[in-house]
CSV table of N, CA and C in Angstrom, one decimal:
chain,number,residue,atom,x,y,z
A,1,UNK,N,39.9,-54.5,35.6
A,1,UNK,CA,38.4,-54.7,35.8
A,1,UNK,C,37.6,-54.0,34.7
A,2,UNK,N,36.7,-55.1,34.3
A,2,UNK,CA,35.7,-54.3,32.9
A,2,UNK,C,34.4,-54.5,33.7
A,3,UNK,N,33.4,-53.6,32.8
A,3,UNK,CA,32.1,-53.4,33.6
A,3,UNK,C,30.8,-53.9,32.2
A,4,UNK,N,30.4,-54.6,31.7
A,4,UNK,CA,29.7,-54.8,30.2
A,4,UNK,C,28.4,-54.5,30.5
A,5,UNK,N,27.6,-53.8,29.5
A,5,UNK,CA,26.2,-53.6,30.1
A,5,UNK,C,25.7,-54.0,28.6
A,6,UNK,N,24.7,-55.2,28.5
A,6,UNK,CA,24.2,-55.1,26.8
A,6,UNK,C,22.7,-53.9,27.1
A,7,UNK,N,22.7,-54.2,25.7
A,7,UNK,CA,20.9,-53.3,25.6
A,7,UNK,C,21.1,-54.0,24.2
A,8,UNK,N,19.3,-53.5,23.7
A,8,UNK,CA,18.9,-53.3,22.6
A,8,UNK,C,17.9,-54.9,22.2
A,9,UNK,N,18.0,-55.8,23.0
A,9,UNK,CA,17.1,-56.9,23.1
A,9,UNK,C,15.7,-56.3,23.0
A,10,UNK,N,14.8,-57.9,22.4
A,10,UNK,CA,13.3,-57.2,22.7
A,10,UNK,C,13.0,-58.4,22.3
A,11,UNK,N,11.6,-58.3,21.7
A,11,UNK,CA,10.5,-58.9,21.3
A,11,UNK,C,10.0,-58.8,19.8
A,12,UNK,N,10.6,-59.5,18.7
A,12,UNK,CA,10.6,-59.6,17.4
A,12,UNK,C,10.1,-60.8,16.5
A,13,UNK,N,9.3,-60.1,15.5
A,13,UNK,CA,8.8,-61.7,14.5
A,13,UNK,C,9.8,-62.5,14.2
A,14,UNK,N,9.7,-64.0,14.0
A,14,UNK,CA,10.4,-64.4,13.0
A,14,UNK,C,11.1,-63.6,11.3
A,15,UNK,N,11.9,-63.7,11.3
A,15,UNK,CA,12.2,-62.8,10.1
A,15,UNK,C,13.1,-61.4,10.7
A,16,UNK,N,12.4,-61.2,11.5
A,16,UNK,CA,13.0,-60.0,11.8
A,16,UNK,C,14.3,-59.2,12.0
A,17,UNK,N,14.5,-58.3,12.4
A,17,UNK,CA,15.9,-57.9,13.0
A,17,UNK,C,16.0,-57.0,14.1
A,18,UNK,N,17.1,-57.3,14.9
A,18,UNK,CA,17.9,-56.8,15.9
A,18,UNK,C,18.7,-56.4,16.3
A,19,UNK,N,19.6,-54.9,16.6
A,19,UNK,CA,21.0,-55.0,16.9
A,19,UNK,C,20.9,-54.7,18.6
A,20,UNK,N,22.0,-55.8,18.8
A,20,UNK,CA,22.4,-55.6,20.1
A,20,UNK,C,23.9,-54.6,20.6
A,21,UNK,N,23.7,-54.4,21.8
A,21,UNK,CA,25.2,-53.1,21.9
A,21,UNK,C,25.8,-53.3,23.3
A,22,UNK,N,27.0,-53.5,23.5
A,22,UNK,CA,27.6,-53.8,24.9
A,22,UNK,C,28.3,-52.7,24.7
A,23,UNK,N,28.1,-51.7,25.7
A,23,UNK,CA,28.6,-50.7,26.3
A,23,UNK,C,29.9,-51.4,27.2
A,24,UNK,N,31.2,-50.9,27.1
A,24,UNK,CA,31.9,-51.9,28.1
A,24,UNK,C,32.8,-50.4,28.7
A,25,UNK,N,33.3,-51.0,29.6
A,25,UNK,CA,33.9,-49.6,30.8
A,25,UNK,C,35.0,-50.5,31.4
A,26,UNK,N,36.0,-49.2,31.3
A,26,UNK,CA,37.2,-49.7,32.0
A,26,UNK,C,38.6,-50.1,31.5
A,27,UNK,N,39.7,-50.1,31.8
A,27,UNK,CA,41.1,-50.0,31.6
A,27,UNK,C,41.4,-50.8,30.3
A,28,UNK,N,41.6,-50.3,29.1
A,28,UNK,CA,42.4,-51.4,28.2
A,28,UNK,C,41.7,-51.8,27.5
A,29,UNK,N,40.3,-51.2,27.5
A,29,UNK,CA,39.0,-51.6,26.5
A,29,UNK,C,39.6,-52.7,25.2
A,30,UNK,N,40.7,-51.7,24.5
A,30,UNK,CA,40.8,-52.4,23.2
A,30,UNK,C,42.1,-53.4,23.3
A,31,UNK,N,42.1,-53.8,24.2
A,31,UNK,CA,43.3,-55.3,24.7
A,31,UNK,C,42.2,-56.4,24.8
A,32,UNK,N,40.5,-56.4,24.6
A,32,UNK,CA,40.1,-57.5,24.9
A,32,UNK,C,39.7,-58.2,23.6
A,33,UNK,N,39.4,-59.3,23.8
A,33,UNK,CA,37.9,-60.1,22.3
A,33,UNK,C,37.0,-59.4,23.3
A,34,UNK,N,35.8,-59.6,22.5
A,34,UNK,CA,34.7,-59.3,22.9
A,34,UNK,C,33.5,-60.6,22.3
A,35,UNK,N,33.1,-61.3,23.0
A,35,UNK,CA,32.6,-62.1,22.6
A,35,UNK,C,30.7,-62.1,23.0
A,36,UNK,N,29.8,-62.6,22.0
A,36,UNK,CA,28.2,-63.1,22.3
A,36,UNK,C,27.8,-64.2,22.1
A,37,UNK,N,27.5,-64.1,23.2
A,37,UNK,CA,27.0,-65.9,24.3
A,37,UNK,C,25.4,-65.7,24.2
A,38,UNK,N,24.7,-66.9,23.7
A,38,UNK,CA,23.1,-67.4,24.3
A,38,UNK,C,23.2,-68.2,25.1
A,39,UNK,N,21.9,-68.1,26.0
A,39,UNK,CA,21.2,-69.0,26.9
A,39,UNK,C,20.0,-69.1,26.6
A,40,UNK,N,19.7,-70.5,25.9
A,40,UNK,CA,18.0,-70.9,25.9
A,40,UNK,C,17.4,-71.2,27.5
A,41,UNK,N,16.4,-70.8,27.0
A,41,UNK,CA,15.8,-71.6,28.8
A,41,UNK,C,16.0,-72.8,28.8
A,42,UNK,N,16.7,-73.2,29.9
A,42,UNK,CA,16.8,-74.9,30.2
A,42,UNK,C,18.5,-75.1,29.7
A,43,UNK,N,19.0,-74.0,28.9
A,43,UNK,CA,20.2,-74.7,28.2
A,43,UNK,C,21.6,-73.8,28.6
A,44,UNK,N,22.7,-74.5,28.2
A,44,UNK,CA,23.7,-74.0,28.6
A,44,UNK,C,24.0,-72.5,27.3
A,45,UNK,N,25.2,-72.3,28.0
A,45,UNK,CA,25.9,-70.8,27.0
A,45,UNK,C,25.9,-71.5,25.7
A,46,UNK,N,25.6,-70.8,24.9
A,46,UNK,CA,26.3,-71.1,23.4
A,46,UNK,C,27.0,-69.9,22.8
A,47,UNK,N,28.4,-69.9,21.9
A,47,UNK,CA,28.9,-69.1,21.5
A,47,UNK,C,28.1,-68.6,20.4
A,48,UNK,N,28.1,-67.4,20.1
A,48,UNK,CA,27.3,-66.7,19.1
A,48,UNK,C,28.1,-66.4,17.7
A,49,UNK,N,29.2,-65.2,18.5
A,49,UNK,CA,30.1,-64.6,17.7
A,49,UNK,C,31.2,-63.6,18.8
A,50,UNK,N,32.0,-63.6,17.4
A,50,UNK,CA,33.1,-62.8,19.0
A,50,UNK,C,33.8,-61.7,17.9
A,51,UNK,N,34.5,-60.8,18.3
A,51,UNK,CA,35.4,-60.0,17.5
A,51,UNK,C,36.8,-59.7,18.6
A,52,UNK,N,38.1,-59.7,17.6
A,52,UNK,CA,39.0,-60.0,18.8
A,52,UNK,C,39.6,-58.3,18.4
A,53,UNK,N,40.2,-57.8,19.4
A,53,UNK,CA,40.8,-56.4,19.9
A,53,UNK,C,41.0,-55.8,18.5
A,54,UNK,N,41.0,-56.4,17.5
A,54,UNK,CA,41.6,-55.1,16.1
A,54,UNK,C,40.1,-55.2,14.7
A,55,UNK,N,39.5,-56.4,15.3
A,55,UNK,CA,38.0,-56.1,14.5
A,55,UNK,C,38.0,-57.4,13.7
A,56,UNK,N,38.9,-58.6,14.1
A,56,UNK,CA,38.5,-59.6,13.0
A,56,UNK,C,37.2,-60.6,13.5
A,57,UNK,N,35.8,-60.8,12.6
A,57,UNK,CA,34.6,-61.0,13.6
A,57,UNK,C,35.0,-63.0,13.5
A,58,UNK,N,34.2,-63.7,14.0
A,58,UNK,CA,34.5,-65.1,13.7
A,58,UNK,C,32.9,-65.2,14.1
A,59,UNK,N,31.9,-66.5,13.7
A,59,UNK,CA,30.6,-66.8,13.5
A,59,UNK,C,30.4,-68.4,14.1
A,60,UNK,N,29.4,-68.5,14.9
A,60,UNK,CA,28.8,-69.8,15.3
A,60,UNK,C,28.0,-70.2,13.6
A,61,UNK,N,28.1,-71.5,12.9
A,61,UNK,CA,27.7,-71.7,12.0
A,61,UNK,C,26.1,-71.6,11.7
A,62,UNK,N,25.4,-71.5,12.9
A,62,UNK,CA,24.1,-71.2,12.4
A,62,UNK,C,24.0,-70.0,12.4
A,63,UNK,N,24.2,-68.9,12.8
A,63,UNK,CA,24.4,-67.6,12.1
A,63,UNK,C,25.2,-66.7,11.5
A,64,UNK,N,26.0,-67.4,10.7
A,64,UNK,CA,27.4,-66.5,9.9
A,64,UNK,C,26.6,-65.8,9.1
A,65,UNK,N,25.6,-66.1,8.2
A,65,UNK,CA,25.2,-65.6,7.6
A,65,UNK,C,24.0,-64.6,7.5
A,66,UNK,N,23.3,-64.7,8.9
A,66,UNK,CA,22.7,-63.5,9.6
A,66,UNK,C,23.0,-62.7,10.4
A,67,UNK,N,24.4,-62.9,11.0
A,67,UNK,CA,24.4,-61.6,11.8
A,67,UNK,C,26.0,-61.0,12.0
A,68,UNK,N,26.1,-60.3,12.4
A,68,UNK,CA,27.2,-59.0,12.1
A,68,UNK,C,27.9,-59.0,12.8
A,69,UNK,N,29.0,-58.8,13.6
A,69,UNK,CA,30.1,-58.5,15.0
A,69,UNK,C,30.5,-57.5,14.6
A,70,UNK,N,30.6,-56.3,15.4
A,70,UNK,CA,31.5,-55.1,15.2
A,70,UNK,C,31.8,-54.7,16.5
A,71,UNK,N,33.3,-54.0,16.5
A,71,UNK,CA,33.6,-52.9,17.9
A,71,UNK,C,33.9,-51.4,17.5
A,72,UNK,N,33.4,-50.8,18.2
A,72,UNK,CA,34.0,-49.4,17.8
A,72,UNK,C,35.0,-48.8,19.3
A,73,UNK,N,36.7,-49.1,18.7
A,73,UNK,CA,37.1,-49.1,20.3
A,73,UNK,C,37.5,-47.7,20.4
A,74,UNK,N,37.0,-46.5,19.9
A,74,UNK,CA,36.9,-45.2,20.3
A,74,UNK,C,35.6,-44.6,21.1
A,75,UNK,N,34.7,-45.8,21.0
A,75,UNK,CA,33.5,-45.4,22.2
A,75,UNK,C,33.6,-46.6,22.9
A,76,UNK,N,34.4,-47.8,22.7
A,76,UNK,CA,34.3,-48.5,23.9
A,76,UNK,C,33.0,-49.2,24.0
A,77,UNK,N,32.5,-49.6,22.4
A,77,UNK,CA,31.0,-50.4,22.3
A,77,UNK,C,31.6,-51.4,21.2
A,78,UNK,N,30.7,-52.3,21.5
A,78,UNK,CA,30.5,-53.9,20.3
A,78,UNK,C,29.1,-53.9,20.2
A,79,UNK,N,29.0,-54.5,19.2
A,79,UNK,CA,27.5,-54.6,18.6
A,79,UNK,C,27.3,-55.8,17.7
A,80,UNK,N,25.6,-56.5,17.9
A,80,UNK,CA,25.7,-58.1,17.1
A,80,UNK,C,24.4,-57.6,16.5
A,81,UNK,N,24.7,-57.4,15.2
A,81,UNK,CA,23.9,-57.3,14.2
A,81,UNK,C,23.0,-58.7,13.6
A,82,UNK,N,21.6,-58.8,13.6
A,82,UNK,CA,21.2,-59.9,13.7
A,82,UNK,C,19.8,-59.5,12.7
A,83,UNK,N,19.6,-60.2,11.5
A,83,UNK,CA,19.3,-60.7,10.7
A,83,UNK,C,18.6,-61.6,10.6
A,84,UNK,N,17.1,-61.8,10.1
A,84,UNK,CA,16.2,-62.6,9.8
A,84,UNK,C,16.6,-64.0,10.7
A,85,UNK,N,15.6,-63.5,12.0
A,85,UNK,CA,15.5,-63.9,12.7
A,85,UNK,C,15.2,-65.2,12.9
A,86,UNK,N,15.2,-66.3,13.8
A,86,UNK,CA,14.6,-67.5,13.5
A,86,UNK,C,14.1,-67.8,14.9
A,87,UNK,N,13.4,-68.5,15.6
A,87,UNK,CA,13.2,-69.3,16.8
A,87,UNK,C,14.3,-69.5,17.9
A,88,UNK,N,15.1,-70.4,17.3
A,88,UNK,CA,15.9,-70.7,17.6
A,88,UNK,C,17.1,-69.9,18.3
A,89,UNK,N,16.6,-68.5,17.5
A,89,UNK,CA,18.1,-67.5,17.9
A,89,UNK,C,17.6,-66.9,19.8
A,90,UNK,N,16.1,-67.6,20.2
A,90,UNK,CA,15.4,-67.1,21.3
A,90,UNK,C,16.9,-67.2,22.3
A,91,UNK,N,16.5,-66.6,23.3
A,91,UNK,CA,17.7,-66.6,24.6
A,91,UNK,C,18.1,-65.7,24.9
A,92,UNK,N,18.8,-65.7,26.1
A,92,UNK,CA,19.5,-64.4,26.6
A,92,UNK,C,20.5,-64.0,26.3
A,93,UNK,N,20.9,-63.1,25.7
A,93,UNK,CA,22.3,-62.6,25.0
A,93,UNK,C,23.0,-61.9,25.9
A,94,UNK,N,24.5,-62.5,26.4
A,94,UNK,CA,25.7,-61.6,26.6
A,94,UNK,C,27.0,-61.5,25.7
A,95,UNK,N,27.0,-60.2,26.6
A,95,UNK,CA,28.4,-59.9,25.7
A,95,UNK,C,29.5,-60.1,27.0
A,96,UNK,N,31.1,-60.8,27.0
A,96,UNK,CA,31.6,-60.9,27.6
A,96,UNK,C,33.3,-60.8,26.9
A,97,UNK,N,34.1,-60.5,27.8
A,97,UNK,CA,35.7,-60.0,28.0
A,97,UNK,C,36.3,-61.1,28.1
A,98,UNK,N,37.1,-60.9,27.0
A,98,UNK,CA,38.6,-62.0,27.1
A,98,UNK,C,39.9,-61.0,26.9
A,99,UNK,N,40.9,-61.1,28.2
A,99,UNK,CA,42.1,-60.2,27.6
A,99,UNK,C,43.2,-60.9,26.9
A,100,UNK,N,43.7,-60.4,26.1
A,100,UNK,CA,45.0,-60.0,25.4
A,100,UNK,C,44.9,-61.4,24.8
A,101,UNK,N,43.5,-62.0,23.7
A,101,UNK,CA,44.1,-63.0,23.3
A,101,UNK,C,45.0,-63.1,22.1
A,102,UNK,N,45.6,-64.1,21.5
A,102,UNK,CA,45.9,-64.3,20.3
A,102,UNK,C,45.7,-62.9,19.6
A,103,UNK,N,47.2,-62.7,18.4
A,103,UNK,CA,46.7,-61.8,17.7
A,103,UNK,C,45.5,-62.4,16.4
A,104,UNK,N,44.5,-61.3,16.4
A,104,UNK,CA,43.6,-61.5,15.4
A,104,UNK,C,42.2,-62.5,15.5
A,105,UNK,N,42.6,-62.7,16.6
A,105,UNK,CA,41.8,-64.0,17.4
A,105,UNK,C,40.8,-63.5,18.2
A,106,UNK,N,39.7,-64.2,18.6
A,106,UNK,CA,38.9,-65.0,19.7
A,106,UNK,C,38.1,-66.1,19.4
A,107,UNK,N,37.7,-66.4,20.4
A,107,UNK,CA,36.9,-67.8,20.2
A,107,UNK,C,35.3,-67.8,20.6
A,108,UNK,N,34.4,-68.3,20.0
A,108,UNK,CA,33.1,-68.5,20.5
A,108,UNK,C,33.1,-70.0,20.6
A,109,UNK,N,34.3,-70.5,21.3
A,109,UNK,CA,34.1,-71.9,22.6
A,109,UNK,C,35.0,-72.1,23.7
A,110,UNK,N,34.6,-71.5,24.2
A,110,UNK,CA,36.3,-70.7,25.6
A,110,UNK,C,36.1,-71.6,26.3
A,111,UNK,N,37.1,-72.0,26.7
A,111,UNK,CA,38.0,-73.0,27.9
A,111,UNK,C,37.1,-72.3,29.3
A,112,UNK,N,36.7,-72.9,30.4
A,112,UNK,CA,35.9,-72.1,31.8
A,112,UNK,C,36.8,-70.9,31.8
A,113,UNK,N,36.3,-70.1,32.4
A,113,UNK,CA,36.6,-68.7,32.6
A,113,UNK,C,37.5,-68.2,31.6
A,114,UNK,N,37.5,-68.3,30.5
A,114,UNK,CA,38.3,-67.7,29.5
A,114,UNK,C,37.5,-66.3,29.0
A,115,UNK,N,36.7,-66.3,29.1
A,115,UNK,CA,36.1,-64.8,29.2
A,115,UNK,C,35.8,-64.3,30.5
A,116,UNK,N,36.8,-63.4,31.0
A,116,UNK,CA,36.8,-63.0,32.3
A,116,UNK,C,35.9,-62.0,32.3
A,117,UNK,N,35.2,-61.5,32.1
A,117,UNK,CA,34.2,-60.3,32.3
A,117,UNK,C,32.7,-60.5,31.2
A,118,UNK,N,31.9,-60.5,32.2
A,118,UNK,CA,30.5,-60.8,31.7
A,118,UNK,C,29.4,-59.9,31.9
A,119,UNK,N,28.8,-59.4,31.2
A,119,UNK,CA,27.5,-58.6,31.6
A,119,UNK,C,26.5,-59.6,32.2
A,120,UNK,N,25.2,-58.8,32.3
A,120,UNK,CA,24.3,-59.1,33.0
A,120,UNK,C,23.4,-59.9,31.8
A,121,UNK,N,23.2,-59.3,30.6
A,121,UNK,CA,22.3,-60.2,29.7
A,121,UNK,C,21.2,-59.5,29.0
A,122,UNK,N,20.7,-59.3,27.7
A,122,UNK,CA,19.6,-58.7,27.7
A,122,UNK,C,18.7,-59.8,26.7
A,123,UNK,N,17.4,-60.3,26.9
A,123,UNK,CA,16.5,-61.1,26.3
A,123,UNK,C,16.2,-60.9,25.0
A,124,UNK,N,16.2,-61.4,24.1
A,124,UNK,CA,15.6,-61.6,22.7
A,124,UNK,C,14.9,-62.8,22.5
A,125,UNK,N,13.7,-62.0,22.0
A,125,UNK,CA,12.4,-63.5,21.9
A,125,UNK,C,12.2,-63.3,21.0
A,126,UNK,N,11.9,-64.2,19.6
A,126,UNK,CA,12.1,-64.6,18.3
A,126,UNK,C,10.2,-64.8,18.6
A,127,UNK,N,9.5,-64.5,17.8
A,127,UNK,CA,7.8,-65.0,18.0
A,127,UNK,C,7.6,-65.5,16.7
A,128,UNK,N,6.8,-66.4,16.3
A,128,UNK,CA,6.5,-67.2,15.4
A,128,UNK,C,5.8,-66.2,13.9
């Protein structure tokens, strides 16, 4: 059983930047991916970015080139570094648990429940 708590969301210009941080808790920390999911209002999850148990990061094509995946699995935190911001990037950001996938692996398009452990979500609004 994992426990994810994001922070570090807010209220930023277009342009701007944000890093987000998933505190995660619990048995085996560094056996999972760690993946970031949006929710627009009205819209479904979209994969963001993910990093799988040994640090290799993988990118949704609209932002490979703005934003960052890292874990640090001696504090048991991941973090999405995010870069000149856009509109678009608006939504609810989680971070969520997938165990023991693939070596070197995760995915930002999981099969239902393939990320078994989900935080609660922290808001990022992109403002014009």
């Amino acid at each position: 059983q994992l426990h994810l708590v994001e922070s570090g969301g807010g209220l930023v210009q277009f342009g701007g930047s944000l890093r987000l941080s998933c505190e995660i808790s619990g048995f085996r920390v560094g056996d999972y991916a760690i993946g970031w999911f949006r929710q627009a209002p009205g819209k479904g999850y979209v994969g963001v970015a993910c990093v799988s148990p040994t640090g290799v990061g993988y990118y949704g094509d609209s932002v490979k080139d703005r934003f960052s995946i890292s874990r640090d699995n001696s504090k048991n935190m991941a973090y999405l570094q995010m870069e000149d911001l856009k509109s678009e990037d608006t939504g609810v950001y989680y971070c969520a648990a997938n165990w023991n996938p693939p070596p070197e692996t995760c995915t930002i398009q999981p099969r239902p429940g393939q990320y078994e452990y989900w935080g609660q979500g922290t808001q990022v609004t992109v403002s014009p």
